[in-house]
Short mmCIF file of C-alpha atoms in Angstrom, two decimals:
data_model
loop_
_atom_site.label_atom_id
_atom_site.label_comp_id
_atom_site.label_asym_id
_atom_site.label_seq_id
_atom_site.Cartn_x
_atom_site.Cartn_y
_atom_site.Cartn_z
CA MET A 1 -8.43 -3.91 0.97
CA ARG A 2 -7.87 -0.32 1.93
CA THR A 3 -4.39 -0.55 1.23
CA GLY A 4 -4.74 -1.65 -2.56
CA ILE A 5 -7.54 0.80 -3.08
CA ILE A 6 -5.43 3.71 -1.45
CA PHE A 7 -2.43 2.13 -3.94
CA LEU A 8 -4.80 2.03 -6.77
CA VAL A 9 -5.94 5.61 -6.22
CA LYS A 10 -2.79 6.82 -6.26
CA ALA A 11 -1.95 5.10 -9.35
CA ILE A 12 -4.47 6.33 -11.42
CA GLY A 13 -3.65 10.10 -10.11
CA LEU A 14 -0.21 9.17 -10.79
CA THR A 15 -1.19 8.11 -14.55
CA VAL A 16 -3.32 11.10 -15.07
CA ARG A 17 -0.84 13.82 -14.14
CA ILE A 18 1.92 12.01 -16.78
CA PRO A 19 -0.07 13.39 -19.68
CA LEU A 20 -1.42 16.68 -17.80
CA PHE A 21 2.02 17.72 -17.05
CA ARG A 22 3.51 16.96 -20.51
CA LEU A 23 0.90 18.94 -21.88
CA LEU A 24 1.04 21.62 -19.30
CA GLY A 25 4.81 21.57 -18.82
CA SER A 26 6.57 23.16 -15.99
CA GLU A 27 5.20 26.51 -15.63
CA GLY A 28 1.86 24.75 -15.97
CA ALA A 29 2.49 22.26 -13.15
CA GLY A 30 3.98 25.20 -11.03
CA ILE A 31 0.76 27.12 -11.52
CA TYR A 32 -1.31 23.77 -10.73
CA GLN A 33 0.73 23.22 -7.43
CA MET A 34 -0.09 26.76 -6.33
CA VAL A 35 -3.90 26.79 -6.67
CA TYR A 36 -3.88 23.11 -5.04
CA SER A 37 -2.10 24.26 -2.03
CA ILE A 38 -4.57 27.41 -1.49
CA PHE A 39 -7.28 24.32 -1.97
CA GLY A 40 -5.69 21.94 0.56
CA PHE A 41 -5.30 24.54 3.58
CA ALA A 42 -9.00 26.08 2.93
CA LEU A 43 -10.42 22.28 2.87
CA THR A 44 -8.36 21.40 5.96
CA LEU A 45 -9.29 24.33 7.71
CA ILE A 46 -13.15 23.42 6.88
CA VAL A 47 -13.00 19.90 7.40
CA GLY A 48 -11.24 20.30 10.36
CA GLY A 49 -11.24 16.93 12.15
CA PHE A 50 -14.80 16.43 12.03
CA PRO A 51 -14.46 13.14 9.80
CA THR A 52 -12.35 11.37 12.15
CA SER A 53 -13.70 12.14 15.23
CA LEU A 54 -17.50 11.25 13.80
CA ALA A 55 -15.75 7.70 12.73
CA LEU A 56 -14.61 7.34 16.53
CA MET A 57 -17.98 8.16 17.85
CA THR A 58 -20.06 6.09 15.47
CA ALA A 59 -17.62 3.00 16.14
CA LYS A 60 -18.65 3.38 19.74
CA ASN A 61 -22.08 4.07 19.61
CA PRO A 62 -24.00 4.19 15.67
CA ALA A 63 -27.00 5.53 16.55
CA ARG A 64 -25.13 8.56 18.39
CA GLY A 65 -22.75 8.78 15.16
CA LEU A 66 -25.71 9.21 12.77
CA GLN A 67 -27.36 11.48 15.11
CA PHE A 68 -24.28 13.78 15.43
CA PHE A 69 -23.77 13.21 11.26
CA ASN A 70 -27.69 14.48 10.86
CA ARG A 71 -27.14 17.22 12.92
CA LEU A 72 -23.84 18.48 11.10
CA PHE A 73 -25.32 17.84 7.68
CA VAL A 74 -26.91 21.21 7.36
CA PRO A 75 -24.33 22.88 8.78
CA PHE A 76 -21.43 21.50 6.59
CA ILE A 77 -23.76 22.56 3.34
CA VAL A 78 -23.82 26.12 4.51
CA LEU A 79 -19.93 26.36 5.76
CA GLY A 80 -19.07 24.67 2.24
CA VAL A 81 -21.02 27.01 0.24
CA CYS A 82 -20.25 30.04 1.86
CA SER A 83 -16.21 29.14 1.80
CA GLY A 84 -16.95 28.31 -2.02
CA SER A 85 -18.58 31.91 -2.38
CA ILE A 86 -15.93 33.52 -0.49
CA GLY A 87 -12.57 32.11 -2.18
CA PHE A 88 -14.78 32.93 -5.48
CA ALA A 89 -14.94 36.52 -4.65
CA ALA A 90 -11.70 36.39 -2.94
CA ALA A 91 -9.70 34.62 -5.79
CA PRO A 92 -8.23 38.14 -7.08
CA TYR A 93 -6.70 39.05 -3.57
CA LEU A 94 -5.61 35.45 -3.27
CA ALA A 95 -3.94 36.02 -7.02
CA HIS A 96 -2.16 38.83 -6.13
CA VAL A 97 -0.84 37.66 -2.77
CA LEU A 98 0.61 34.70 -5.17
CA GLY A 99 2.07 37.31 -7.40
CA ASP A 100 0.26 36.70 -10.72
CA SER A 101 -3.39 38.22 -11.32
CA ARG A 102 -3.68 35.29 -13.77
CA LEU A 103 -4.22 33.05 -11.42
CA THR A 104 -7.75 34.39 -10.69
CA PHE A 105 -9.26 32.20 -13.23
CA PRO A 106 -7.98 28.76 -11.97
CA ILE A 107 -8.68 29.31 -8.00
CA ARG A 108 -12.31 29.97 -8.86
CA CYS A 109 -12.51 26.87 -10.81
CA ILE A 110 -11.49 25.13 -7.74
CA THR A 111 -13.75 26.70 -5.46
CA PRO A 112 -17.04 24.76 -6.11
CA ALA A 113 -15.23 22.06 -4.51
CA LEU A 114 -15.15 23.37 -1.22
CA ALA A 115 -18.82 23.31 -1.22
CA ILE A 116 -18.71 19.74 -1.75
CA ILE A 117 -15.89 17.65 -0.61
CA PRO A 118 -16.58 18.50 3.24
CA LEU A 119 -19.71 16.93 3.41
CA LEU A 120 -18.18 13.74 1.08
CA GLN A 121 -15.26 13.44 3.82
CA LEU A 122 -17.84 13.88 6.39
CA TYR A 123 -20.14 10.91 5.01
CA ARG A 124 -16.69 8.94 4.63
CA GLY A 125 -16.26 9.21 8.42
CA PHE A 126 -19.60 8.01 9.50
CA LEU A 127 -19.26 5.12 6.61
CA GLN A 128 -16.19 4.22 8.51
CA GLY A 129 -17.62 4.37 12.06
CA ILE A 130 -20.09 1.55 10.80
CA GLU A 131 -17.17 0.02 8.90
CA SER A 132 -18.55 0.19 5.54
CA TYR A 133 -15.35 -0.34 4.10
CA MET A 134 -16.74 -1.10 0.23
CA GLN A 135 -18.52 1.49 0.07
CA ILE A 136 -15.93 4.20 1.02
CA SER A 137 -13.27 2.43 -1.32
CA ALA A 138 -15.91 2.47 -4.43
CA SER A 139 -16.55 6.23 -3.75
CA GLU A 140 -12.67 7.14 -3.60
CA LEU A 141 -12.03 5.13 -7.00
CA ILE A 142 -15.25 6.78 -8.73
CA GLU A 143 -13.83 10.40 -7.23
CA GLN A 144 -10.50 9.63 -8.61
CA ALA A 145 -11.61 8.21 -12.04
CA VAL A 146 -14.26 11.10 -12.68
CA ARG A 147 -11.77 13.37 -11.67
CA ALA A 148 -8.86 12.46 -13.87
CA GLY A 149 -11.21 12.55 -16.79
CA THR A 150 -12.28 15.99 -16.21
CA MET A 151 -8.66 17.22 -15.60
CA LEU A 152 -7.57 15.88 -19.13
CA LEU A 153 -10.72 16.90 -20.78
CA LEU A 154 -11.15 20.26 -19.77
CA ALA A 155 -7.06 20.86 -19.76
CA VAL A 156 -6.87 19.86 -23.52
CA LEU A 157 -9.95 21.20 -24.56
CA TRP A 158 -9.27 24.61 -22.70
CA ILE A 159 -5.53 24.78 -23.74
CA LYS A 160 -6.22 26.79 -26.26
CA TYR A 161 -7.47 29.72 -24.04
CA GLY A 162 -4.23 29.66 -22.60
CA MET A 163 -1.82 27.98 -19.89
CA HIS A 164 -4.14 29.65 -17.05
CA ALA A 165 -7.12 28.82 -18.55
CA ALA A 166 -5.78 24.70 -19.22
CA VAL A 167 -4.86 24.61 -15.08
CA GLY A 168 -8.30 25.77 -14.37
CA GLY A 169 -10.11 23.01 -16.49
CA ALA A 170 -7.49 20.71 -14.59
CA VAL A 171 -8.69 21.60 -11.24
CA PHE A 172 -12.20 21.54 -11.85
CA GLY A 173 -12.02 17.91 -11.74
CA ALA A 174 -12.04 18.50 -8.05
CA PHE A 175 -15.42 19.23 -7.92
CA THR A 176 -16.69 16.71 -10.83
CA GLY A 177 -15.23 13.96 -8.88
CA GLY A 178 -16.58 15.01 -5.60
CA VAL A 179 -20.07 15.59 -6.79
CA ILE A 180 -20.31 11.92 -8.74
CA ALA A 181 -18.86 10.11 -5.54
CA LEU A 182 -21.13 12.07 -3.15
CA CYS A 183 -24.33 11.08 -5.55
CA PHE A 184 -22.87 7.84 -5.50
CA LEU A 185 -23.12 7.43 -1.42
CA TRP A 186 -26.34 9.17 -1.63
CA GLY A 187 -27.80 6.66 -3.68
CA LEU A 188 -26.64 3.66 -1.82
CA ARG A 189 -28.07 5.35 1.65
CA TYR A 190 -31.52 5.23 0.06
CA ARG A 191 -31.35 2.20 -2.07
CA LYS A 192 -29.98 -0.32 0.93
CA LYS A 193 -31.18 1.78 3.63
CA THR A 194 -28.09 0.77 5.81
CA THR A 195 -28.54 3.62 8.27
CA SER A 196 -32.59 2.77 9.03
CA ALA A 197 -31.53 0.27 11.69
CA LEU A 198 -29.81 3.08 13.30
CA ASN A 199 -32.86 4.98 14.01
CA LEU A 200 -33.33 4.04 17.58
CA ASP A 201 -35.99 5.29 19.70
CA GLU A 202 -33.39 7.90 21.41
CA THR A 203 -34.11 10.94 20.01
CA SER A 204 -34.61 12.80 23.03
CA THR A 205 -31.19 11.54 24.65
CA LEU A 206 -29.50 12.31 21.32
CA ARG A 207 -30.46 15.39 21.50
CA ARG A 208 -29.22 16.50 24.76
CA SER A 209 -26.29 14.94 24.28
CA MET A 210 -25.49 17.68 20.89
CA LEU A 211 -25.26 19.92 23.91
CA GLY A 212 -23.90 18.22 26.48
CA PRO A 213 -20.05 17.03 27.56
CA GLU A 214 -20.03 15.12 24.68
CA ALA A 215 -20.21 17.54 21.99
CA PHE A 216 -17.57 19.65 23.64
CA LEU A 217 -15.39 16.53 23.66
CA PHE A 218 -16.29 15.76 20.11
CA MET A 219 -15.44 19.48 19.16
CA LYS A 220 -12.21 19.33 21.08
CA SER A 221 -11.02 16.11 19.51
CA SER A 222 -12.01 17.71 15.88
CA LEU A 223 -9.90 20.61 17.00
CA ALA A 224 -6.63 18.70 18.02
CA ILE A 225 -7.03 16.42 14.61
CA MET A 226 -7.33 19.57 12.28
CA LEU A 227 -4.15 21.41 13.89
CA THR A 228 -2.11 18.07 13.15
CA ARG A 229 -3.32 17.85 10.18
CA LEU A 230 -2.94 21.51 9.02
CA ILE A 231 0.48 21.36 9.31
CA SER A 232 1.35 19.70 5.93
CA PRO A 233 -0.99 21.82 3.79
CA THR A 234 0.44 24.99 5.64
CA SER A 235 4.08 23.80 4.42
CA ASP A 236 2.50 23.45 0.84
CA LEU A 237 0.77 26.82 1.03
CA LEU A 238 3.96 28.55 2.73
CA ASP A 239 6.23 27.15 -0.20
CA ALA A 240 3.94 28.50 -2.85
CA LEU A 241 3.79 31.70 -1.16
CA ILE A 242 7.85 31.62 -0.55
CA ILE A 243 9.79 30.10 -3.16
CA PRO A 244 8.16 31.65 -6.53
CA ARG A 245 8.97 35.07 -5.09
CA ARG A 246 12.66 34.25 -3.59
CA LEU A 247 13.47 32.65 -6.61
CA GLN A 248 12.64 36.02 -8.70
CA ILE A 249 14.87 37.69 -6.00
CA ALA A 250 17.72 35.26 -7.30
CA GLY A 251 17.30 36.33 -10.55
CA LEU A 252 14.80 34.25 -12.46
CA SER A 253 11.85 35.63 -14.34
CA HIS A 254 7.95 35.25 -12.86
CA ALA A 255 7.97 32.34 -15.35
CA GLY A 256 10.91 30.74 -14.96
CA ALA A 257 10.38 30.95 -11.06
CA VAL A 258 7.00 29.03 -11.14
CA ALA A 259 8.60 26.49 -13.62
CA VAL A 260 11.32 25.78 -10.89
CA PHE A 261 8.58 25.63 -8.53
CA GLY A 262 6.66 23.07 -10.78
CA GLU A 263 9.96 21.33 -11.60
CA ILE A 264 10.16 20.75 -7.85
CA PHE A 265 6.72 20.13 -6.02
CA GLY A 266 4.70 19.49 -9.05
CA MET A 267 6.71 16.80 -10.98
CA ALA A 268 9.71 15.76 -8.92
CA SER A 269 7.93 15.61 -5.77
CA ILE A 270 5.21 13.05 -7.69
CA ILE A 271 7.97 10.49 -8.58
CA VAL A 272 10.28 10.87 -5.09
CA TYR A 273 7.30 10.29 -2.86
CA LEU A 274 5.95 7.29 -4.96
CA PRO A 275 8.20 4.79 -3.08
CA THR A 276 6.80 6.01 0.10
CA ILE A 277 3.44 4.19 -0.55
CA VAL A 278 5.37 0.89 0.45
CA THR A 279 6.12 2.52 3.30
CA ALA A 280 2.57 3.31 4.14
CA ALA A 281 1.25 0.19 3.68
CA LEU A 282 3.88 -1.21 6.02
CA SER A 283 2.98 1.19 8.89
CA TYR A 284 -0.56 0.66 8.42
CA THR A 285 -0.45 -3.24 8.65
CA MET A 286 2.01 -2.98 11.64
CA ALA A 287 0.18 -0.76 13.74
CA SER A 288 -2.39 -2.79 15.17
CA LYS A 289 0.31 -5.78 15.83
CA LEU A 290 2.49 -2.96 17.62
CA SER A 291 -0.40 -1.92 19.87
CA ALA A 292 -1.48 -5.07 20.65
CA SER A 293 2.11 -5.85 21.81
CA TRP A 294 2.44 -2.50 23.77
CA GLN A 295 -0.74 -2.85 25.58
CA ASN A 296 -0.15 -6.36 26.70
CA ASP A 297 3.25 -5.33 27.95
CA LYS A 298 5.12 -7.40 25.54
CA ARG A 299 8.16 -5.18 25.54
CA ASP A 300 10.66 -7.55 24.18
CA ASP A 301 7.98 -8.54 20.97
CA PHE A 302 7.44 -4.41 20.25
CA LYS A 303 11.13 -3.52 20.46
CA GLU A 304 11.57 -6.83 17.73
CA ARG A 305 8.60 -6.16 15.61
CA SER A 306 9.10 -2.19 15.76
CA ASN A 307 13.29 -2.70 14.83
CA LEU A 308 12.24 -5.26 12.00
CA CYS A 309 9.62 -2.80 10.60
CA LEU A 310 12.06 -0.04 10.62
CA GLU A 311 14.97 -1.93 9.22
CA ILE A 312 12.67 -2.85 6.04
CA GLY A 313 11.83 0.91 5.86
CA TRP A 314 15.60 1.86 5.90
CA LEU A 315 16.51 -0.40 3.45
CA TRP A 316 13.72 0.07 0.91
CA GLY A 317 14.32 4.16 1.39
CA ILE A 318 18.09 3.51 0.75
CA SER A 319 17.25 1.67 -2.50
CA SER A 320 14.48 3.57 -3.57
CA ALA A 321 17.37 7.10 -3.32
CA MET A 322 19.76 5.19 -5.02
CA ILE A 323 17.64 4.51 -7.98
CA LEU A 324 16.18 7.71 -8.11
CA LEU A 325 19.77 9.42 -7.91
CA PHE A 326 21.40 7.50 -10.38
CA HIS A 327 18.42 7.29 -12.91
CA ALA A 328 16.83 10.46 -12.39
CA ASP A 329 17.16 11.55 -15.99
CA GLU A 330 15.66 8.44 -17.31
CA LEU A 331 12.75 8.45 -14.70
CA SER A 332 12.12 12.33 -15.78
CA LYS A 333 12.18 11.62 -19.54
CA LEU A 334 9.96 8.11 -18.71
CA VAL A 335 7.16 9.85 -16.80
CA PHE A 336 7.27 13.69 -18.44
CA GLY A 337 8.85 13.53 -21.66
CA ASN A 338 11.85 15.39 -21.04
CA GLU A 339 14.65 15.47 -18.55
CA ASP A 340 13.16 19.25 -16.70
CA ALA A 341 12.25 17.69 -13.58
CA ALA A 342 15.64 15.38 -13.54
CA GLU A 343 17.86 17.71 -11.48
CA ALA A 344 14.82 18.38 -8.68
CA ILE A 345 14.62 14.68 -8.58
CA ARG A 346 18.60 13.95 -7.60
CA TRP A 347 17.96 16.89 -5.29
CA MET A 348 15.19 15.27 -3.46
CA SER A 349 16.12 11.55 -4.00
CA PHE A 350 16.28 11.53 0.28
CA ALA A 351 12.92 11.57 0.21
CA PRO A 352 11.85 7.96 0.54
CA ILE A 353 14.13 7.63 3.51
CA VAL A 354 13.54 10.67 5.63
CA ALA A 355 9.77 10.43 4.72
CA GLY A 356 9.49 6.74 5.24
CA MET A 357 11.25 6.62 8.38
CA ARG A 358 9.73 9.64 9.93
CA GLU A 359 5.88 7.74 9.09
CA LEU A 360 7.16 4.85 10.72
CA THR A 361 8.33 6.20 13.75
CA THR A 362 5.29 8.46 13.95
CA THR A 363 3.14 5.22 13.84
CA MET A 364 5.00 3.95 16.56
CA LEU A 365 4.80 7.06 18.98
CA TRP A 366 0.75 6.40 18.43
CA THR A 367 1.04 2.84 19.38
CA ILE A 368 2.40 3.97 22.65
CA ASP A 369 0.17 6.65 23.42
CA GLN A 370 2.77 9.45 22.59
CA LYS A 371 0.13 11.22 20.35
CA LYS A 372 1.74 14.82 21.04
CA ALA A 373 5.16 14.30 20.00
CA PRO A 374 4.72 13.88 16.37
CA LEU A 375 2.74 17.23 16.29
CA THR A 376 5.26 19.29 18.31
CA GLY A 377 8.15 17.42 15.72
CA SER A 378 5.60 18.69 12.61
CA LEU A 379 5.43 22.12 13.99
CA LEU A 380 9.51 22.15 14.57
CA GLY A 381 9.84 21.00 11.13
CA LEU A 382 7.40 23.17 9.66
CA VAL A 383 9.28 26.71 10.95
CA CYS A 384 12.83 25.04 10.16
CA SER A 385 11.73 24.62 6.46
CA ALA A 386 9.98 27.81 6.02
CA VAL A 387 13.25 29.69 7.34
CA ALA A 388 15.55 27.63 4.91
CA ALA A 389 13.30 27.98 1.97
CA TYR A 390 13.35 31.60 2.67
CA CYS A 391 16.67 32.25 2.85
CA LEU A 392 18.32 29.60 0.37
CA THR A 393 15.97 30.11 -2.48
CA ALA A 394 16.85 33.39 -3.00
CA ILE A 395 20.81 32.98 -3.58
CA PRO A 396 21.54 32.96 -7.06
CA GLY A 397 22.13 29.51 -8.66
CA PHE A 398 20.61 27.84 -5.61
CA GLY A 399 17.10 27.37 -6.36
CA TYR A 400 16.80 23.84 -6.34
CA ALA A 401 19.27 23.29 -3.62
CA GLY A 402 17.60 25.90 -1.27
CA ALA A 403 13.96 24.19 -2.06
CA ALA A 404 15.05 20.89 -1.54
CA ILE A 405 16.63 21.57 1.90
CA GLY A 406 13.57 22.92 3.06
CA ILE A 407 11.43 20.08 2.25
CA PHE A 408 14.63 18.03 3.79
CA LEU A 409 14.42 19.67 6.93
CA PHE A 410 10.35 19.69 6.92
CA GLU A 411 11.09 15.71 6.95
CA LEU A 412 14.16 15.33 8.94
CA VAL A 413 13.30 17.40 11.87
CA PRO A 414 9.96 15.35 13.05
CA LEU A 415 12.14 11.96 12.35
CA LEU A 416 14.64 13.04 14.73
CA TRP A 417 12.38 14.42 17.10
CA ASN A 418 10.21 11.23 17.04
CA ALA A 419 13.50 9.21 17.29
CA LEU A 420 14.54 10.87 20.75
CA VAL A 421 10.82 10.33 21.81
CA LEU A 422 10.79 6.72 21.10
CA ARG A 423 14.44 6.04 22.04
CA LYS A 424 13.30 7.60 25.54
CA HIS A 425 10.20 5.78 26.38
CA CYS A 426 11.41 2.22 24.68
CA LYS A 427 14.99 1.72 24.72
CA GLY A 428 16.47 -0.71 22.38
CA VAL A 429 13.85 0.45 19.35
CA LEU A 430 15.56 2.19 16.61
CA SER A 431 19.06 0.90 16.82
CA ILE A 432 21.38 3.18 14.71
CA GLY A 433 24.35 0.61 14.53
CA ARG A 434 21.59 -2.47 13.41
CA LEU A 435 20.35 -0.03 10.90
CA LEU A 436 23.71 0.71 9.50
CA ARG A 437 24.80 -2.54 9.10
CA ALA A 438 21.73 -3.81 7.59
CA SER A 439 22.29 -1.19 4.66
CA LEU A 440 25.98 -2.12 4.30
CA PHE A 441 25.53 -4.10 1.23
CA LEU A 442 23.17 -1.72 -0.19
CA VAL A 443 25.81 1.16 0.21
CA LEU A 444 28.08 -0.59 -2.33
CA ILE A 445 26.14 -1.34 -4.99
CA PRO A 446 26.24 2.43 -6.62
CA PHE A 447 30.13 1.70 -6.81
CA LEU A 448 29.27 -1.19 -9.37
CA HIS A 449 27.13 1.66 -11.80
CA THR A 450 30.18 3.02 -13.81
CA PRO A 451 31.71 -0.47 -14.30
CA LEU A 452 28.28 -1.81 -15.31
CA ASP A 453 27.88 0.80 -17.69
CA VAL A 454 31.34 0.30 -19.36
CA PHE A 455 30.95 -3.14 -19.48
CA LEU A 456 27.57 -2.87 -21.13
CA VAL A 457 29.11 -0.05 -23.93
CA HIS A 458 32.24 -2.73 -24.40
CA ILE A 459 29.79 -5.88 -25.21
CA GLY A 460 28.06 -3.46 -27.94
CA LEU A 461 24.93 -1.81 -26.04
CA GLU A 462 25.48 1.51 -27.63
CA SER A 463 22.12 2.73 -26.81
CA SER A 464 21.89 4.46 -23.80
CA VAL A 465 17.92 3.95 -23.24
CA ILE A 466 18.82 -0.02 -23.10
CA ARG A 467 22.14 0.51 -20.93
CA SER A 468 19.63 2.61 -18.52
CA ILE A 469 17.24 -0.05 -18.45
CA VAL A 470 19.53 -3.03 -17.99
CA SER A 471 21.28 -0.86 -14.90
CA LEU A 472 17.81 -0.04 -13.43
CA LEU A 473 16.94 -3.80 -13.29
CA PHE A 474 20.60 -4.62 -12.11
CA PHE A 475 20.07 -2.19 -9.03
CA THR A 476 16.32 -3.52 -8.48
CA VAL A 477 17.18 -7.37 -8.56
CA ASN A 478 20.41 -7.16 -6.43
CA ILE A 479 18.11 -5.21 -3.68
CA GLY A 480 15.58 -7.31 -3.92
CA LEU A 481 17.40 -10.29 -3.51
CA TYR A 482 19.33 -8.94 -0.48
CA ILE A 483 16.52 -7.74 1.44
CA LEU A 484 14.59 -11.00 0.91
CA TYR A 485 17.62 -13.05 1.66
CA ARG A 486 18.06 -10.69 4.69
CA TYR A 487 14.89 -11.59 6.04
CA ARG A 488 14.05 -14.87 4.91
CA LYS A 489 13.39 -16.11 8.16
CA LYS A 490 11.21 -13.75 9.62
#
């Protein structure tokens, strides 16, 4: 159910961005992405790992989890309101750092969300601990639906005041979605009184635990989780700070640099990372099985399951990458109404392979209790990515390639690090020869692209759109049949 809801939420997000980015264009998409990079970084700093730590504590002791939630409720409200106020006041400075004073308004439009989203995530952490997955899922759907509606409505109404005003209306949806979702959960709490049964007569003991060793462990766990989760928003923020400025050094105007940034991180990234939903679902469903095999000392079973999981992720990644590479123009036109993002999609077509395999290997390391390795690899990837983006995007005519190489290193370096650690602790997993043999047939499919196109023209299909659809179906059917045939017995 959780995997299906996550897929549906992401599908709603993708669907709403299609008309939104058609309305805003490449420059508007870049502005939108820059503002959200600030919001994501600030939100991760505020929330930290408290929701996850609260979920783990609540799963062990619901009464103690409820006590921690009630004690954190007011501090989270105060922290959120203060953070939102500081962000609102500091908006001109942040806009100046990003190189565009007009970003002040959209930054101020998203700061109210900092007062609501942290509390919403904390409450979801508590609900996760008591396994109220239906409430979490319903709130996520409501939040996304309200957010999407607000984005489109305000963007359409405010576009007459300029691009930055329209982006401000779009990002304000984060606040409205969070408010409605929190009100929904709060209404369920008092209607069903799900937590009344947890109010056990342990008040004095629980109060002491808030100041004892358990509180220290809770804070330590939250900090460790925050550091891990902070890497991705830090990368987004560094990209927003570095790439537009370096593109201007390469000779682009400010509007042109923001447009390229929007094409890469606001438009192309939506398409190229969409196939990783399948990899995420695979990782989610295999995690418990791998963990059980490892804990029960069934090493052969662990190796077989791991290699099967990696092969499927590898084949899916290559298949997705080929479709992205050969049909970038059609995908860009289909989703955004133009071919502005086509070049960026081609340069980033590697994402389903590298990002998918990185996620799978990270899950495998977690199942064998090697949690520090993914963090170390991600930090190395962050450094390499920032250096590459800074050095390469300033080269004239190398903007798309430089940004894509930075993204590639951000995914590849952690993957290589994970692979080294995984092979060290579990020999026989991640066999390169096995992966290459599994993908041999798929590598041959691209060579049929040109002959197929010539054949379609020969039989009278002059329309490029129809030929593209036929070619896309040809790719998809062949890939699907091959994967089904290869794993028919597994």
